[in-house]
């Protein structure tokens, strides 16, 4: 994360929250002088506890303050041809003809498999691959909605809903939350024509996540709770898929409540989710797990670890993490978050060796995700400020590209008239 990114993000998020520097200082417990110097780039970095407190005061995830992990490689163009193609697929040209029926050789089953694989690639942080495939997948899904009998068209709308939902997630990762909401709104429209009662609530969960990224915590909380209630009142929580969707919405609501300083409400929601999660394995297996919300005892525990570390309880986070047994269907993105949060907890407790050991595990299991996460960089930078750097830290810094530049800057000889302040 560039120093300017922190200054820009802090200033932008504070203004979005309608907070003065003094009000943010009161809410976060960080001095107004530190906030002012960070925003004015007179202070180039901050320790993780300070960043945690500022994020909590702003009601956002720490990664939102640091700069959300990019959805393309660092040398990619976020508004390049592939992104423009995705925009065009989500929002066809006004007045353009409607979708055409699919050509010979089209297979709806193959399209569903391609969309499911796109979700797997997304969870594996293969964002470039997903971005490249989305326009054709959206076009093919739209074609599938205008051919065959009623049931076939319904399946086509279901495919369109899932691929537009995937586009919304990619849009969030690109930092284009408004485009994401357009994609998700159209995904809900497709879902309502699909005949699948669970698809629209699944997309609503993505909407709630997007609202969280925009700082609309009340909106995120209410849409998630309403959709979860609809699943229960509709009698859909008695199936594995229905319970998964309900659980994911409930966890999303809990996260929104926690970020809105409603900690008791968040704890109650998470307790209810954890109790219900034990039922998932006992219910008949539903559809392709790649196309359904993530919800299990494991996912609930991972989310509890995240909330514990974010709200200043690193000991509790580590205790919760001890009992987690990752199942084979836990997406790589969830594994990544767990390891990052455990590393954060170790760092908060001053256990540098434990943090490095956890980050080394993350590098082995999800190297692509690790490279995308600004939080991994922030943790390594924090550890590098310690007087006794643990073994392995240098290799991690080199892997993330944060070591050599900082060292060269620190050791750069000063020219005539070059002050220490200028060197820093």
Coordinates of C-alpha atoms in Angstrom, one line a residue:
X1 CA 0.0 0.0 0.0
X2 CA 1.4 3.3 -1.0
X3 CA 1.6 6.0 1.6
X4 CA -0.7 8.2 -0.5
X5 CA -3.3 5.4 -0.6
X6 CA -3.7 5.4 3.2
X7 CA -4.0 9.2 3.4
X8 CA -6.5 9.3 0.5
X9 CA -8.6 6.3 1.9
X10 CA -8.7 7.7 5.4
X11 CA -9.8 11.1 4.2
X12 CA -12.4 9.7 1.8
X13 CA -13.9 7.2 4.3
X14 CA -14.0 9.8 7.1
X15 CA -15.9 12.1 4.8
X16 CA -18.3 9.3 3.7
X17 CA -19.0 8.7 7.3
X18 CA -19.7 12.5 7.8
X19 CA -17.1 12.7 10.5
X20 CA -14.8 15.5 11.4
X21 CA -11.2 14.6 12.4
X22 CA -12.1 15.4 16.0
X23 CA -15.2 13.1 15.8
X24 CA -13.2 10.2 14.3
X25 CA -10.6 10.7 17.1
X26 CA -13.3 10.4 19.7
X27 CA -14.8 7.3 18.1
X28 CA -11.5 5.5 17.5
X29 CA -9.5 6.6 20.5
X30 CA -6.7 7.8 18.2
X31 CA -5.4 11.3 18.7
X32 CA -6.6 13.9 16.3
X33 CA -3.0 14.9 15.7
X34 CA -2.2 11.4 14.4
X35 CA -5.3 11.4 12.1
X36 CA -4.4 14.9 10.8
X37 CA -0.8 13.9 10.1
X38 CA -1.9 10.7 8.3
X39 CA -4.3 12.5 6.1
X40 CA -1.8 15.2 5.3
X41 CA 0.9 12.6 4.6
X42 CA 3.2 14.0 7.2
X43 CA 3.0 10.6 8.9
X44 CA 3.6 7.9 6.4
X45 CA 2.4 4.8 8.2
X46 CA 0.8 3.5 11.3
X47 CA 1.0 0.3 13.4
X48 CA -1.7 -2.3 13.1
X49 CA -3.5 -1.4 16.4
X50 CA -3.8 2.2 15.2
X51 CA -5.2 1.1 11.8
X52 CA -7.6 -1.3 13.5
X53 CA -8.9 1.4 15.8
X54 CA -9.4 3.8 12.8
X55 CA -11.2 1.2 10.8
X56 CA -13.5 0.4 13.7
X57 CA -14.2 4.1 14.2
X58 CA -15.1 4.4 10.5
X59 CA -17.2 1.2 10.6
X60 CA -15.3 -0.5 7.8
X61 CA -13.0 -3.5 7.4
X62 CA -9.4 -2.9 7.9
X63 CA -8.7 -3.9 4.3
X64 CA -11.1 -1.1 3.2
X65 CA -8.9 1.4 4.9
X66 CA -5.7 -0.1 3.6
X67 CA -7.1 -0.3 0.1
X68 CA -9.2 -3.3 -1.0
X69 CA -7.2 -6.2 -2.6
X70 CA -7.2 -5.4 -6.3
X71 CA -9.0 -7.8 -8.7
X72 CA -6.3 -7.6 -11.4
X73 CA -2.6 -7.9 -11.3
X74 CA -0.7 -4.8 -10.2
X75 CA 0.3 -4.1 -13.8
X76 CA -3.3 -4.6 -15.1
X77 CA -5.5 -1.9 -16.4
X78 CA -8.7 -1.6 -14.3
X79 CA -10.5 0.3 -17.1
X80 CA -8.8 -1.6 -20.0
X81 CA -10.6 -3.5 -22.8
X82 CA -11.6 -6.5 -20.7
X83 CA -13.2 -4.3 -18.0
X84 CA -15.0 -2.3 -20.7
X85 CA -16.2 -5.6 -22.2
X86 CA -17.6 -6.6 -18.8
X87 CA -19.4 -3.2 -18.4
X88 CA -20.9 -3.7 -21.9
X89 CA -22.1 -7.2 -21.1
X90 CA -23.7 -6.1 -17.8
X91 CA -25.2 -3.0 -19.4
X92 CA -25.9 -3.6 -23.1
X93 CA -26.1 -0.6 -25.3
X94 CA -29.4 1.3 -25.0
X95 CA -31.7 0.4 -27.9
X96 CA -29.7 -2.7 -28.9
X97 CA -31.6 -5.7 -30.1
X98 CA -32.5 -8.3 -27.4
X99 CA -30.6 -11.5 -26.9
X100 CA -30.6 -14.0 -29.7
X101 CA -31.3 -17.7 -29.2
X102 CA -28.1 -19.8 -28.7
X103 CA -26.5 -21.3 -31.7
X104 CA -26.0 -25.0 -32.6
X105 CA -24.0 -27.0 -30.1
X106 CA -25.0 -24.8 -27.1
X107 CA -25.3 -26.8 -23.8
X108 CA -27.0 -25.3 -20.8
X109 CA -25.2 -27.9 -18.6
X110 CA -21.9 -26.8 -20.0
X111 CA -22.7 -23.2 -19.3
X112 CA -23.6 -23.9 -15.7
X113 CA -20.3 -25.8 -15.3
X114 CA -18.4 -22.8 -16.8
X115 CA -20.2 -20.4 -14.3
X116 CA -19.4 -22.7 -11.4
X117 CA -15.8 -22.9 -12.5
X118 CA -15.8 -19.1 -12.6
X119 CA -16.8 -19.0 -9.0
X120 CA -14.0 -21.4 -8.1
X121 CA -11.6 -19.2 -9.9
X122 CA -12.9 -16.1 -8.1
X123 CA -12.4 -17.8 -4.7
X124 CA -8.9 -18.8 -5.8
X125 CA -8.1 -15.1 -6.7
X126 CA -7.7 -15.9 -10.4
X127 CA -9.4 -12.5 -11.1
X128 CA -7.8 -12.0 -14.5
X129 CA -9.2 -15.3 -15.8
X130 CA -12.7 -14.5 -14.5
X131 CA -12.7 -11.0 -15.9
X132 CA -11.7 -12.4 -19.3
X133 CA -14.5 -15.0 -19.4
X134 CA -17.4 -12.9 -17.9
X135 CA -18.6 -11.1 -21.1
X136 CA -19.1 -14.4 -23.1
X137 CA -20.7 -16.1 -20.1
X138 CA -23.2 -13.3 -19.6
X139 CA -24.0 -13.2 -23.3
X140 CA -24.5 -17.0 -23.4
X141 CA -26.7 -16.9 -20.3
X142 CA -28.9 -14.2 -21.8
X143 CA -29.3 -16.3 -24.9
X144 CA -30.4 -19.2 -22.8
X145 CA -33.3 -17.1 -21.5
X146 CA -35.0 -16.9 -24.9
X147 CA -35.1 -20.5 -26.1
X148 CA -36.8 -23.8 -25.2
X149 CA -39.8 -24.4 -23.0
X150 CA -40.7 -22.6 -19.7
X151 CA -38.4 -24.8 -17.5
X152 CA -35.5 -24.4 -19.9
X153 CA -35.9 -20.6 -19.9
X154 CA -36.1 -20.6 -16.1
X155 CA -32.8 -22.5 -16.0
X156 CA -31.4 -19.9 -18.3
X157 CA -32.5 -17.1 -16.0
X158 CA -30.9 -19.0 -13.1
X159 CA -27.6 -19.1 -15.0
X160 CA -27.9 -15.4 -15.8
X161 CA -28.5 -14.6 -12.2
X162 CA -25.4 -16.5 -11.0
X163 CA -23.1 -15.0 -13.6
X164 CA -24.4 -11.5 -13.0
X165 CA -23.8 -12.1 -9.2
X166 CA -20.3 -13.2 -10.0
X167 CA -19.9 -9.9 -12.0
X168 CA -21.0 -8.0 -9.0
X169 CA -18.3 -9.6 -6.8
X170 CA -15.7 -8.8 -9.4
X171 CA -16.9 -5.3 -9.6
X172 CA -16.5 -4.9 -5.8
X173 CA -12.9 -6.3 -6.1
X174 CA -12.3 -3.7 -8.8
X175 CA -13.4 -1.0 -6.5
X176 CA -16.5 -0.3 -8.7
X177 CA -19.3 -0.8 -6.1
X178 CA -21.8 1.2 -8.1
X179 CA -21.3 -1.1 -11.2
X180 CA -21.5 -4.0 -8.8
X181 CA -24.9 -2.9 -7.5
X182 CA -26.2 -2.6 -11.1
X183 CA -25.0 -6.1 -11.9
X184 CA -26.6 -7.4 -8.7
X185 CA -29.9 -5.6 -9.3
X186 CA -30.1 -7.3 -12.7
X187 CA -29.1 -10.6 -11.1
X188 CA -32.1 -10.3 -8.8
X189 CA -34.3 -9.6 -11.7
X190 CA -33.1 -12.7 -13.5
X191 CA -33.4 -14.7 -10.2
X192 CA -37.1 -13.8 -9.9
X193 CA -37.7 -15.3 -13.3
X194 CA -35.7 -18.5 -12.6
X195 CA -38.2 -20.3 -10.4
X196 CA -35.4 -20.9 -7.8
X197 CA -36.6 -19.4 -4.5
X198 CA -33.1 -19.3 -3.1
X199 CA -31.3 -17.5 -5.9
X200 CA -32.6 -14.0 -5.2
X201 CA -31.7 -14.2 -1.4
X202 CA -28.2 -15.4 -2.4
X203 CA -27.8 -12.3 -4.5
X204 CA -29.2 -10.1 -1.8
X205 CA -26.4 -11.4 0.4
X206 CA -24.0 -10.0 -2.2
X207 CA -25.9 -6.7 -2.2
X208 CA -25.4 -6.6 1.6
X209 CA -21.7 -7.2 1.3
X210 CA -21.5 -4.4 -1.3
X211 CA -23.4 -2.0 1.0
X212 CA -20.9 -2.8 3.7
X213 CA -18.1 -1.8 1.4
X214 CA -19.9 1.5 0.8
X215 CA -20.3 2.1 4.5
X216 CA -24.1 1.6 4.3
X217 CA -24.2 -0.6 7.4
X218 CA -27.8 -0.1 8.3
X219 CA -28.9 -0.9 4.7
X220 CA -26.7 -4.0 4.7
X221 CA -28.1 -5.2 8.0
X222 CA -31.7 -4.7 7.1
X223 CA -31.6 -6.3 3.6
X224 CA -29.8 -9.3 5.0
X225 CA -32.2 -9.8 7.9
X226 CA -35.2 -9.4 5.7
X227 CA -34.0 -11.9 3.2
X228 CA -33.1 -14.4 6.0
X229 CA -36.6 -14.0 7.4
X230 CA -38.1 -14.6 4.0
X231 CA -36.3 -17.9 3.7
X232 CA -37.6 -19.0 7.1
X233 CA -41.2 -17.9 6.5
X234 CA -41.1 -19.5 3.1
X235 CA -40.3 -22.9 4.6
X236 CA -36.9 -23.1 2.7
X237 CA -34.6 -23.5 5.8
X238 CA -35.4 -27.2 6.0
X239 CA -33.0 -28.0 3.1
X240 CA -29.2 -27.9 3.0
X241 CA -29.1 -25.2 0.4
X242 CA -31.8 -23.1 2.1
X243 CA -30.1 -23.3 5.4
X244 CA -26.8 -22.3 3.8
X245 CA -28.3 -19.2 2.3
X246 CA -30.1 -18.4 5.6
X247 CA -26.8 -18.8 7.5
X248 CA -24.8 -16.7 5.1
X249 CA -27.3 -13.9 5.3
X250 CA -27.4 -14.1 9.1
X251 CA -23.6 -13.9 9.3
X252 CA -23.6 -11.0 7.0
X253 CA -26.1 -9.2 9.2
X254 CA -23.9 -10.0 12.3
X255 CA -20.9 -8.4 10.6
X256 CA -22.9 -5.3 9.7
X257 CA -24.2 -5.0 13.3
X258 CA -20.6 -5.4 14.7
X259 CA -19.3 -2.7 12.4
X260 CA -22.1 -0.5 13.5
X261 CA -21.1 -0.9 17.2
X262 CA -24.0 -3.2 17.9
X263 CA -21.8 -5.8 19.4
X264 CA -24.5 -7.6 21.5
X265 CA -26.8 -7.9 18.5
X266 CA -23.9 -9.3 16.4
X267 CA -23.0 -11.8 19.1
X268 CA -26.6 -13.0 19.3
X269 CA -26.9 -13.4 15.5
X270 CA -23.6 -15.3 15.4
X271 CA -24.7 -17.6 18.2
X272 CA -27.9 -18.4 16.3
X273 CA -26.0 -19.0 13.1
X274 CA -23.5 -21.3 14.9
X275 CA -26.3 -23.4 16.4
X276 CA -28.0 -23.8 13.1
X277 CA -24.8 -24.6 11.2
X278 CA -24.6 -28.0 12.8
X279 CA -27.8 -29.0 11.0
X280 CA -26.3 -28.6 7.5
X281 CA -24.5 -31.9 7.4
X282 CA -27.6 -33.8 8.5
X283 CA -29.7 -32.5 5.7
X284 CA -29.8 -34.0 2.2
X285 CA -27.1 -32.7 -0.1
X286 CA -28.3 -30.0 -2.3
X287 CA -27.0 -28.6 -5.6
X288 CA -23.4 -27.8 -6.7
X289 CA -21.7 -26.4 -3.7
X290 CA -19.8 -23.9 -5.9
X291 CA -23.1 -22.2 -6.7
X292 CA -24.5 -21.9 -3.2
X293 CA -23.7 -19.6 -0.3
X294 CA -20.8 -20.7 2.0
X295 CA -22.2 -21.8 5.4
X296 CA -21.0 -24.5 7.8
X297 CA -19.7 -24.7 11.4
X298 CA -16.3 -23.9 9.9
X299 CA -17.4 -20.8 8.1
X300 CA -19.2 -19.5 11.3
X301 CA -16.0 -20.1 13.3
X302 CA -13.9 -18.3 10.7
X303 CA -16.2 -15.3 10.8
X304 CA -16.1 -15.3 14.6
X305 CA -12.3 -15.2 14.5
X306 CA -12.5 -12.3 12.1
X307 CA -14.8 -10.3 14.3
X308 CA -12.8 -11.1 17.4
X309 CA -9.5 -9.8 16.0
X310 CA -11.1 -6.8 14.4
X311 CA -12.7 -5.6 17.6
X312 CA -9.7 -6.0 19.8
X313 CA -9.9 -9.5 21.2
X314 CA -6.8 -11.3 19.8
X315 CA -6.6 -13.9 22.5
X316 CA -10.2 -14.9 21.9
X317 CA -9.5 -15.0 18.1
X318 CA -6.6 -17.4 18.6
X319 CA -8.6 -19.6 20.9
X320 CA -11.4 -19.8 18.4
X321 CA -9.0 -20.6 15.6
X322 CA -7.5 -23.6 17.5
X323 CA -10.7 -25.6 17.1
X324 CA -11.2 -25.0 13.4
X325 CA -10.9 -28.0 11.0
X326 CA -11.0 -26.8 7.5
X327 CA -13.1 -29.0 5.2
X328 CA -12.3 -29.7 1.6
X329 CA -15.1 -27.5 0.4
X330 CA -13.9 -24.4 2.3
X331 CA -13.0 -21.9 -0.5
X332 CA -9.4 -20.7 -0.7
X333 CA -10.6 -17.1 0.0
X334 CA -12.0 -18.2 3.4
X335 CA -8.8 -20.1 4.3
X336 CA -6.9 -16.9 3.4
X337 CA -9.0 -14.7 5.7
X338 CA -8.6 -17.1 8.5
X339 CA -4.8 -17.2 8.2
X340 CA -4.6 -13.5 7.8
X341 CA -6.7 -12.9 10.9
X342 CA -4.6 -15.4 12.9
X343 CA -1.5 -13.5 11.8
X344 CA -3.1 -10.2 12.9
X345 CA -3.9 -11.6 16.3
X346 CA -0.3 -12.9 16.8
X347 CA 0.9 -9.5 15.7
X348 CA -1.4 -7.6 18.1
X349 CA -0.1 -9.8 20.9
X350 CA 3.5 -9.1 20.0
X351 CA 4.1 -12.7 18.9
X352 CA 6.2 -12.0 15.8
X353 CA 7.3 -15.6 15.4
X354 CA 3.7 -16.8 15.5
X355 CA 2.7 -14.2 12.9
X356 CA 5.5 -15.2 10.5
X357 CA 4.7 -18.9 10.9
X358 CA 1.1 -18.2 10.0
X359 CA 2.0 -16.1 7.0
X360 CA 4.4 -18.8 5.8
X361 CA 1.5 -21.2 5.9
X362 CA -0.6 -18.7 3.9
X363 CA 2.1 -18.4 1.3
X364 CA 2.2 -22.2 0.9
X365 CA -1.6 -22.6 0.6
X366 CA -2.8 -19.5 -1.2
X367 CA 0.1 -17.6 -2.7
X368 CA -2.0 -15.8 -5.2
X369 CA -4.5 -14.5 -2.6
X370 CA -1.6 -13.4 -0.4
X371 CA -0.1 -11.3 -3.2
X372 CA -3.5 -9.6 -3.6
X373 CA -4.0 -8.7 0.0
X374 CA -3.0 -5.3 1.3
X375 CA -3.5 -6.7 4.8
X376 CA -0.6 -9.2 4.3
X377 CA 1.6 -6.3 3.4
X378 CA 0.5 -4.3 6.4
X379 CA 1.3 -7.1 8.8
X380 CA 4.7 -7.7 7.3
X381 CA 5.5 -4.0 7.4
X382 CA 4.4 -3.9 11.1
X383 CA 6.6 -6.9 11.9
X384 CA 9.6 -5.2 10.2
X385 CA 9.5 -2.4 12.7
X386 CA 10.4 -4.8 15.5
X387 CA 14.0 -4.7 16.8
X388 CA 14.4 -8.5 16.6
X389 CA 13.0 -9.7 13.3
X390 CA 12.0 -13.4 13.4
X391 CA 13.5 -15.9 10.9
X392 CA 11.5 -16.0 7.7
X393 CA 10.3 -12.4 7.8
X394 CA 12.8 -11.3 5.1
X395 CA 11.6 -13.9 2.7
X396 CA 8.0 -12.9 3.2
X397 CA 8.8 -9.3 2.6
X398 CA 10.6 -10.1 -0.6
X399 CA 7.7 -12.3 -1.7
X400 CA 5.3 -9.4 -1.2
X401 CA 7.6 -6.8 -2.7
X402 CA 7.9 -4.7 0.4
X403 CA 11.5 -5.3 1.6
X404 CA 14.0 -4.1 -1.0
X405 CA 12.3 -0.8 -1.7
X406 CA 12.0 0.2 1.9
X407 CA 15.6 -0.8 2.7
X408 CA 17.0 1.1 -0.3
X409 CA 15.0 4.1 0.8
X410 CA 16.3 3.9 4.3
X411 CA 19.9 3.5 3.2
X412 CA 19.9 6.0 0.4
X413 CA 22.8 8.5 1.0
X414 CA 21.8 12.0 1.6
X415 CA 23.0 14.6 -0.8
X416 CA 24.1 18.1 0.1
X417 CA 21.4 19.9 1.9
X418 CA 19.3 16.8 2.2
X419 CA 17.7 16.7 5.6
X420 CA 16.6 13.6 7.5
X421 CA 12.9 14.7 7.1
X422 CA 13.4 14.8 3.3
X423 CA 15.0 11.4 3.3
X424 CA 12.0 9.9 5.0

